[in-house]
Amino acid sequence: MASSDTGKEEIDEAEEEALLKSDDDYDMREVSEQSSINLEGPLIDEDFLINDSSKSQSNAKSDFTSNNKVMSERKESESDISSDNEDDAEREALKQYEDLVAELESEKYAYDKYVRLCDLSHATGDLDNIRKAYKSFSEVYPLTAELWLRYINVELKLAQSPNEIEKVETLFKRAFQDYYSCDLAENFASFAPRCKDADMIWKQILSTYGLHCFQSRYYFQMYRKYLKVFYSIEDNQNDSYIESFLTELRHPHVDMEESFIEFRVFYEWNKETLSQKIKWEDVERRYFRAKEQLQKILPFEEKLKTYAEHAYREKVDTYFEYIEAADKLLDENVLQTIYERMVAECCLNADCWLKYIKFIEYRDEYGPPDGLPAFHPFNQTADDINKRALRNCSWSPELYIKRMRLFEKMGKTKEEIQEILEGAMAAGFQTPEPAVLIWLEYLTYLRRHTEWGNENECDTLRKTFNLAWTILGQQWGVLADCNCEILQFWGRLEYGPLQDSKRGKELWTTVMESSDNASKSGLWIEFALLEMRRDLESTRNIFSKALRSVNLDNPSVISSAWERFERCNGTAKTLENCLKECHGINKNVSLKLSQHKSNIKSKKEVKSVKRKASPLRDEVPSKHSRNLDAEVNSCEKRTFKDHEDQTIDISKDHLRIFLSNLDYNISEEQIRAELIELKIVNVELIRSANGRSRGFGYAELINEDEVEKALAMDRKILHGRPLYISSVLRDKQQRQKFKYSVEIEPQKLFVKGLPPDVTEQELKDIFAAFGNIKDVRLVHHKSGKFKNIAYIEYEDASSTGKAVLALDKTKLRDHLLSVAISAPPPKPTTSPSNPMKSLGIIPHKQRKAFDQKPRMSLIPNAVRKNFQSQNAPNSLNTLINHNGAPKTNEDFRNLLKR
């Protein structure tokens, strides 16, 4: 009994110590706040506080007063100088602040400028500027937890009255609606005692952040300290204390064992005074189930902790796997906090937001779970999350389309859905494809809600189609809706419920004349089927026109469809004409196909002949070999049947350029139109047997100056791909000369890690602050995809050093930039010898299809693997003894015994 009393006393002492520590924490917080205020008061030199025993009390007081006066005058002088400097800095900051506000009126979505605006607002020292800056920022984009805390701390220092404290509380709640942040939750919990309803704040924090796998115990411990400080036993503190343990142990989190043991000890020493009786069987059952869940989710949590801050793609993949595994394992509240963490860490990934929206849609469709908290994030609808998603990913067409469908499902009006369209068109897409998708969705919505018997509504639908096509054309020109998806949709409706087949034919005729649609058999067949409802003779003409189209991808399909049409709807004469025309087309196609196969076979024969050639180079060629060479030459000539009758005028090589990496659908006329700066005499595209471009060709220019001008345009973006321009030189070494320097270039910067949507003008604006820019070059793949790297060339080398010091390791739209002096790695002049060949090992990549397979090596596998793993030139030393002699079989046996 004595030992139990001793144990109880120890627990009481521990609780008393924790209580005193909590009191000290709050006291220290008050002292810290007051100390920050007292720093503004006058400073006193400690030397003047030393009292010399030889002086009288009056003399000491007189000296102190005199010295204090001198110090005061000195401080006032220094204060005046400091104040003047601060005033100058504030005036400069205010001027920059006002200029930036004016810029943001026309550049509403410039995220980096909003961040700069907030920084400048603090530098001005004006509270109104700070409030305006954060208000304008938050209206366009969500603020990060760091930005919110910086702003809230300003308001927190001024909050004294109940209204001001309530305003700070509102700011915390607004911050929670942007992102899930443990830092925000911790600061809100510390501020809660000053609020009117602190218990409700704690309830919100515990029901959300108390479900975090790694942070749960920390928040519940904070809450229990709060109960000890602000509540007494008479206020039912123990009941709230027990309830906190019961809530904590229901959900999986690390350190659950410590919480469980703490709960058991607390209950055993206080059960006589507790009004609430605990059923430990239920507690243990929930506890062990939560521990079992923890073992299943902990690998995902640990994996997420290992990723770097900017490893967004890896985080997204892991979160998706985590959610899939936890979907049937955890309750919906815990699962929703995982979704919140995912969209907070990967806020710029639209797929994350779409997955979250789908989860809430499914939850609301079958009804929310019992006991769902009535505050953020659990009170969000699918549309609330969609709005948050668009504030983060305003460039995602899928999110705008999703919101349109949600609005339609919610029964919103046409005007409200039209506002979504208007917001999307103001988002500033970099390419026309997203705008086309959003317009198609909006037109599809109008189609579903149009009364076809109402002439006004049909006319409104037509005007909307025309408006969409006009706006896209004005904004993007010929690049807008290249496949004419909007006109196709409009034409289908005119043939169908709008009942104007004549207009439908006009629209589809425009479709087939645009881009390379005339080469697509599927579109021709759809056009013919639509026209079949109106006029059979016109349908017949469409089939005939389709077969005569250049570069038609599948003529046999058109032929078969036309024949079926005539058998069902035509006369004997029309069927005969159809079969005759189709037969001619099919014959031409078969001829081209056989020629193409013959060319392939000829090339194979050439390769076979070359492989069978005698290795004895010095032998005199026989008559048979000369005949064989003649056959080879004739085969090679036949492979160029499209150009065998053309003669090449070598005298004009100095006026010709070679164009490569062209879009396969581009025409000679389009090349002339795109290269309008050049005076082009002739453009010739090299085509394959079926008439399609092979992606390269030649252009003849008017003079040599134009050739030099053209070579300077190398890698110009043409139809989304970099155009390679080179001179037509017979000397191979000159023809393959690299355009750019391979040495260190002190005046040029190499920048990598750029966002995919960055532009040359944007880079000029950023780097122009450090000197005059000579050139900016974005680097693209052959396919036209941006490599996320660029070269910035200054007029003098001193500017590059300033730029590296200022911009290296900085962020541009959450992309970490690497800025360095351009120093391309040297290219090897000779290929290094491959030591693996000495072991009889030939890498698979280096073998061609017709090479003889390597013979089986007799080297033991253990030796071979050991050699391959070392991957260094000096690893061959393992096959040689220290005395320089090759190793014997006994040496190899010793190697195997290692």
Coordinates of N, CA, C and O in Angstrom, one line a residue, residues 632-686:
V632 N 23.2 -4.0 -107.9 CA 23.1 -3.3 -106.7 C 22.8 -1.8 -107.0 O 22.0 -1.2 -106.4
N633 N 23.6 -1.3 -108.0 CA 23.4 0.1 -108.3 C 22.0 0.4 -108.9 O 21.4 1.4 -108.6
S634 N 21.6 -0.6 -109.7 CA 20.2 -0.4 -110.3 C 19.2 -0.4 -109.2 O 18.2 0.3 -109.2
C635 N 19.4 -1.3 -108.2 CA 18.4 -1.4 -107.0 C 18.4 0.0 -106.3 O 17.4 0.4 -105.8
E636 N 19.6 0.5 -106.0 CA 19.7 1.8 -105.3 C 19.0 2.9 -106.1 O 18.4 3.7 -105.5
K637 N 19.2 2.9 -107.4 CA 18.5 3.9 -108.2 C 17.0 3.8 -108.1 O 16.3 4.8 -108.1
R638 N 16.5 2.6 -108.1 CA 15.0 2.4 -108.0 C 14.4 2.9 -106.7 O 13.3 3.2 -106.7
T639 N 15.2 3.0 -105.6 CA 14.7 3.5 -104.4 C 14.4 5.0 -104.4 O 13.6 5.5 -103.6
F640 N 14.9 5.7 -105.4 CA 14.6 7.1 -105.5 C 13.7 7.4 -106.8 O 14.0 8.3 -107.5
K641 N 12.7 6.5 -106.9 CA 11.9 6.6 -108.1 C 11.2 7.9 -108.2 O 10.9 8.4 -109.3
D642 N 10.9 8.5 -107.0 CA 10.1 9.8 -107.1 C 11.0 10.9 -107.6 O 10.4 11.9 -108.1
H643 N 12.3 10.8 -107.6 CA 13.1 11.9 -108.0 C 14.2 11.5 -109.0 O 15.2 12.2 -109.2
E644 N 14.0 10.3 -109.6 CA 15.1 9.8 -110.5 C 15.2 10.6 -111.8 O 16.3 10.6 -112.4
D645 N 14.2 11.3 -112.2 CA 14.2 12.0 -113.5 C 14.7 13.5 -113.2 O 14.9 14.2 -114.2
Q646 N 14.9 13.8 -112.0 CA 15.3 15.2 -111.7 C 16.9 15.3 -111.8 O 17.6 14.4 -111.4
T647 N 17.3 16.4 -112.3 CA 18.8 16.7 -112.3 C 19.1 17.7 -111.3 O 18.4 18.7 -111.1
I648 N 20.2 17.5 -110.6 CA 20.7 18.5 -109.6 C 21.7 19.4 -110.1 O 22.7 19.0 -110.6
D649 N 21.4 20.7 -110.0 CA 22.3 21.7 -110.5 C 23.3 22.1 -109.4 O 22.9 22.8 -108.5
I650 N 24.5 21.5 -109.5 CA 25.5 21.7 -108.4 C 25.9 23.2 -108.4 O 26.3 23.7 -107.3
S651 N 25.8 23.9 -109.5 CA 26.3 25.3 -109.5 C 25.4 26.2 -108.6 O 25.9 27.3 -108.2
K652 N 24.3 25.7 -108.2 CA 23.4 26.6 -107.3 C 23.4 26.2 -105.8 O 22.6 26.6 -105.1
D653 N 24.4 25.3 -105.5 CA 24.5 24.9 -104.1 C 24.7 26.0 -103.1 O 24.2 26.0 -102.0
H654 N 25.4 27.1 -103.6 CA 25.6 28.2 -102.7 C 24.4 29.0 -102.5 O 24.4 29.9 -101.6
L655 N 23.3 28.8 -103.2 CA 22.0 29.5 -103.0 C 21.0 28.6 -102.4 O 19.8 29.1 -102.2
R656 N 21.3 27.4 -102.1 CA 20.3 26.5 -101.6 C 20.5 26.2 -100.1 O 21.7 26.2 -99.6
I657 N 19.5 25.9 -99.4 CA 19.5 25.5 -97.9 C 18.8 24.2 -97.8 O 17.8 23.9 -98.5
F658 N 19.2 23.4 -96.8 CA 18.5 22.2 -96.4 C 17.6 22.4 -95.2 O 18.1 22.8 -94.2
L659 N 16.3 22.0 -95.4 CA 15.3 22.2 -94.3 C 15.0 20.8 -93.8 O 14.6 19.9 -94.5
S660 N 15.1 20.6 -92.5 CA 14.8 19.3 -91.9 C 14.0 19.4 -90.6 O 13.9 20.6 -90.1
N661 N 13.5 18.3 -90.0 CA 12.6 18.3 -88.9 C 11.3 19.0 -89.1 O 10.8 19.6 -88.2
L662 N 10.8 18.9 -90.3 CA 9.6 19.6 -90.7 C 8.4 18.8 -90.2 O 8.5 17.6 -90.1
D663 N 7.3 19.5 -90.0 CA 6.0 18.8 -89.7 C 5.6 18.0 -91.0 O 5.7 18.6 -92.1
Y664 N 5.2 16.8 -90.8 CA 4.9 16.0 -92.0 C 3.7 16.4 -92.8 O 3.5 16.1 -93.9
N665 N 2.9 17.3 -92.2 CA 1.7 17.8 -92.9 C 1.9 19.2 -93.5 O 0.9 19.7 -94.0
I666 N 3.1 19.7 -93.3 CA 3.3 21.1 -93.8 C 3.4 21.1 -95.4 O 4.0 20.1 -95.9
S667 N 3.0 22.1 -96.0 CA 3.1 22.2 -97.5 C 4.2 23.2 -97.9 O 4.6 24.0 -97.0
E668 N 4.5 23.3 -99.2 CA 5.5 24.3 -99.7 C 4.9 25.7 -99.5 O 5.7 26.6 -99.1
E669 N 3.6 25.9 -99.7 CA 3.0 27.2 -99.5 C 3.1 27.7 -98.1 O 3.4 28.9 -97.8
Q670 N 2.9 26.7 -97.1 CA 3.0 27.1 -95.7 C 4.4 27.5 -95.3 O 4.6 28.4 -94.5
I671 N 5.4 26.8 -95.9 CA 6.8 27.1 -95.6 C 7.1 28.5 -96.0 O 7.7 29.3 -95.3
R672 N 6.6 28.8 -97.3 CA 6.9 30.2 -97.8 C 6.2 31.2 -96.9 O 6.8 32.3 -96.6
A673 N 5.0 30.9 -96.4 CA 4.3 31.9 -95.6 C 4.9 32.1 -94.2 O 5.0 33.2 -93.7
E674 N 5.5 31.0 -93.7 CA 6.1 31.1 -92.3 C 7.5 31.7 -92.4 O 7.9 32.4 -91.5
L675 N 8.2 31.5 -93.5 CA 9.5 32.1 -93.7 C 9.4 33.3 -94.6 O 10.2 33.5 -95.6
I676 N 8.5 34.2 -94.2 CA 8.2 35.4 -95.1 C 9.4 36.4 -95.1 O 9.5 37.2 -96.0
E677 N 10.3 36.3 -94.1 CA 11.5 37.2 -94.0 C 12.5 36.9 -95.1 O 13.3 37.7 -95.5
L678 N 12.4 35.7 -95.7 CA 13.4 35.2 -96.7 C 12.8 35.4 -98.1 O 11.6 35.3 -98.4
K679 N 13.7 35.7 -99.0 CA 13.3 35.8 -100.5 C 13.5 34.5 -101.1 O 14.6 34.2 -101.6
I680 N 12.5 33.7 -101.1 CA 12.6 32.3 -101.6 C 12.2 32.2 -103.1 O 11.2 32.7 -103.5
V681 N 13.1 31.5 -103.8 CA 12.8 31.3 -105.3 C 12.0 30.0 -105.4 O 11.0 30.0 -106.2
N682 N 12.3 29.0 -104.7 CA 11.7 27.7 -104.9 C 11.8 26.9 -103.6 O 12.8 26.9 -102.9
V683 N 10.8 26.1 -103.3 CA 10.8 25.2 -102.1 C 10.4 23.8 -102.7 O 9.4 23.6 -103.4
E684 N 11.2 22.8 -102.3 CA 10.9 21.4 -102.8 C 11.0 20.5 -101.6 O 12.0 20.3 -100.9
L685 N 9.8 19.8 -101.2 CA 9.7 18.9 -100.2 C 10.0 17.5 -100.7 O 9.5 17.1 -101.8
I686 N 10.8 16.7 -100.1 CA 11.0 15.3 -100.5 C 9.9 14.4 -100.0 O 9.6 14.4 -98.8

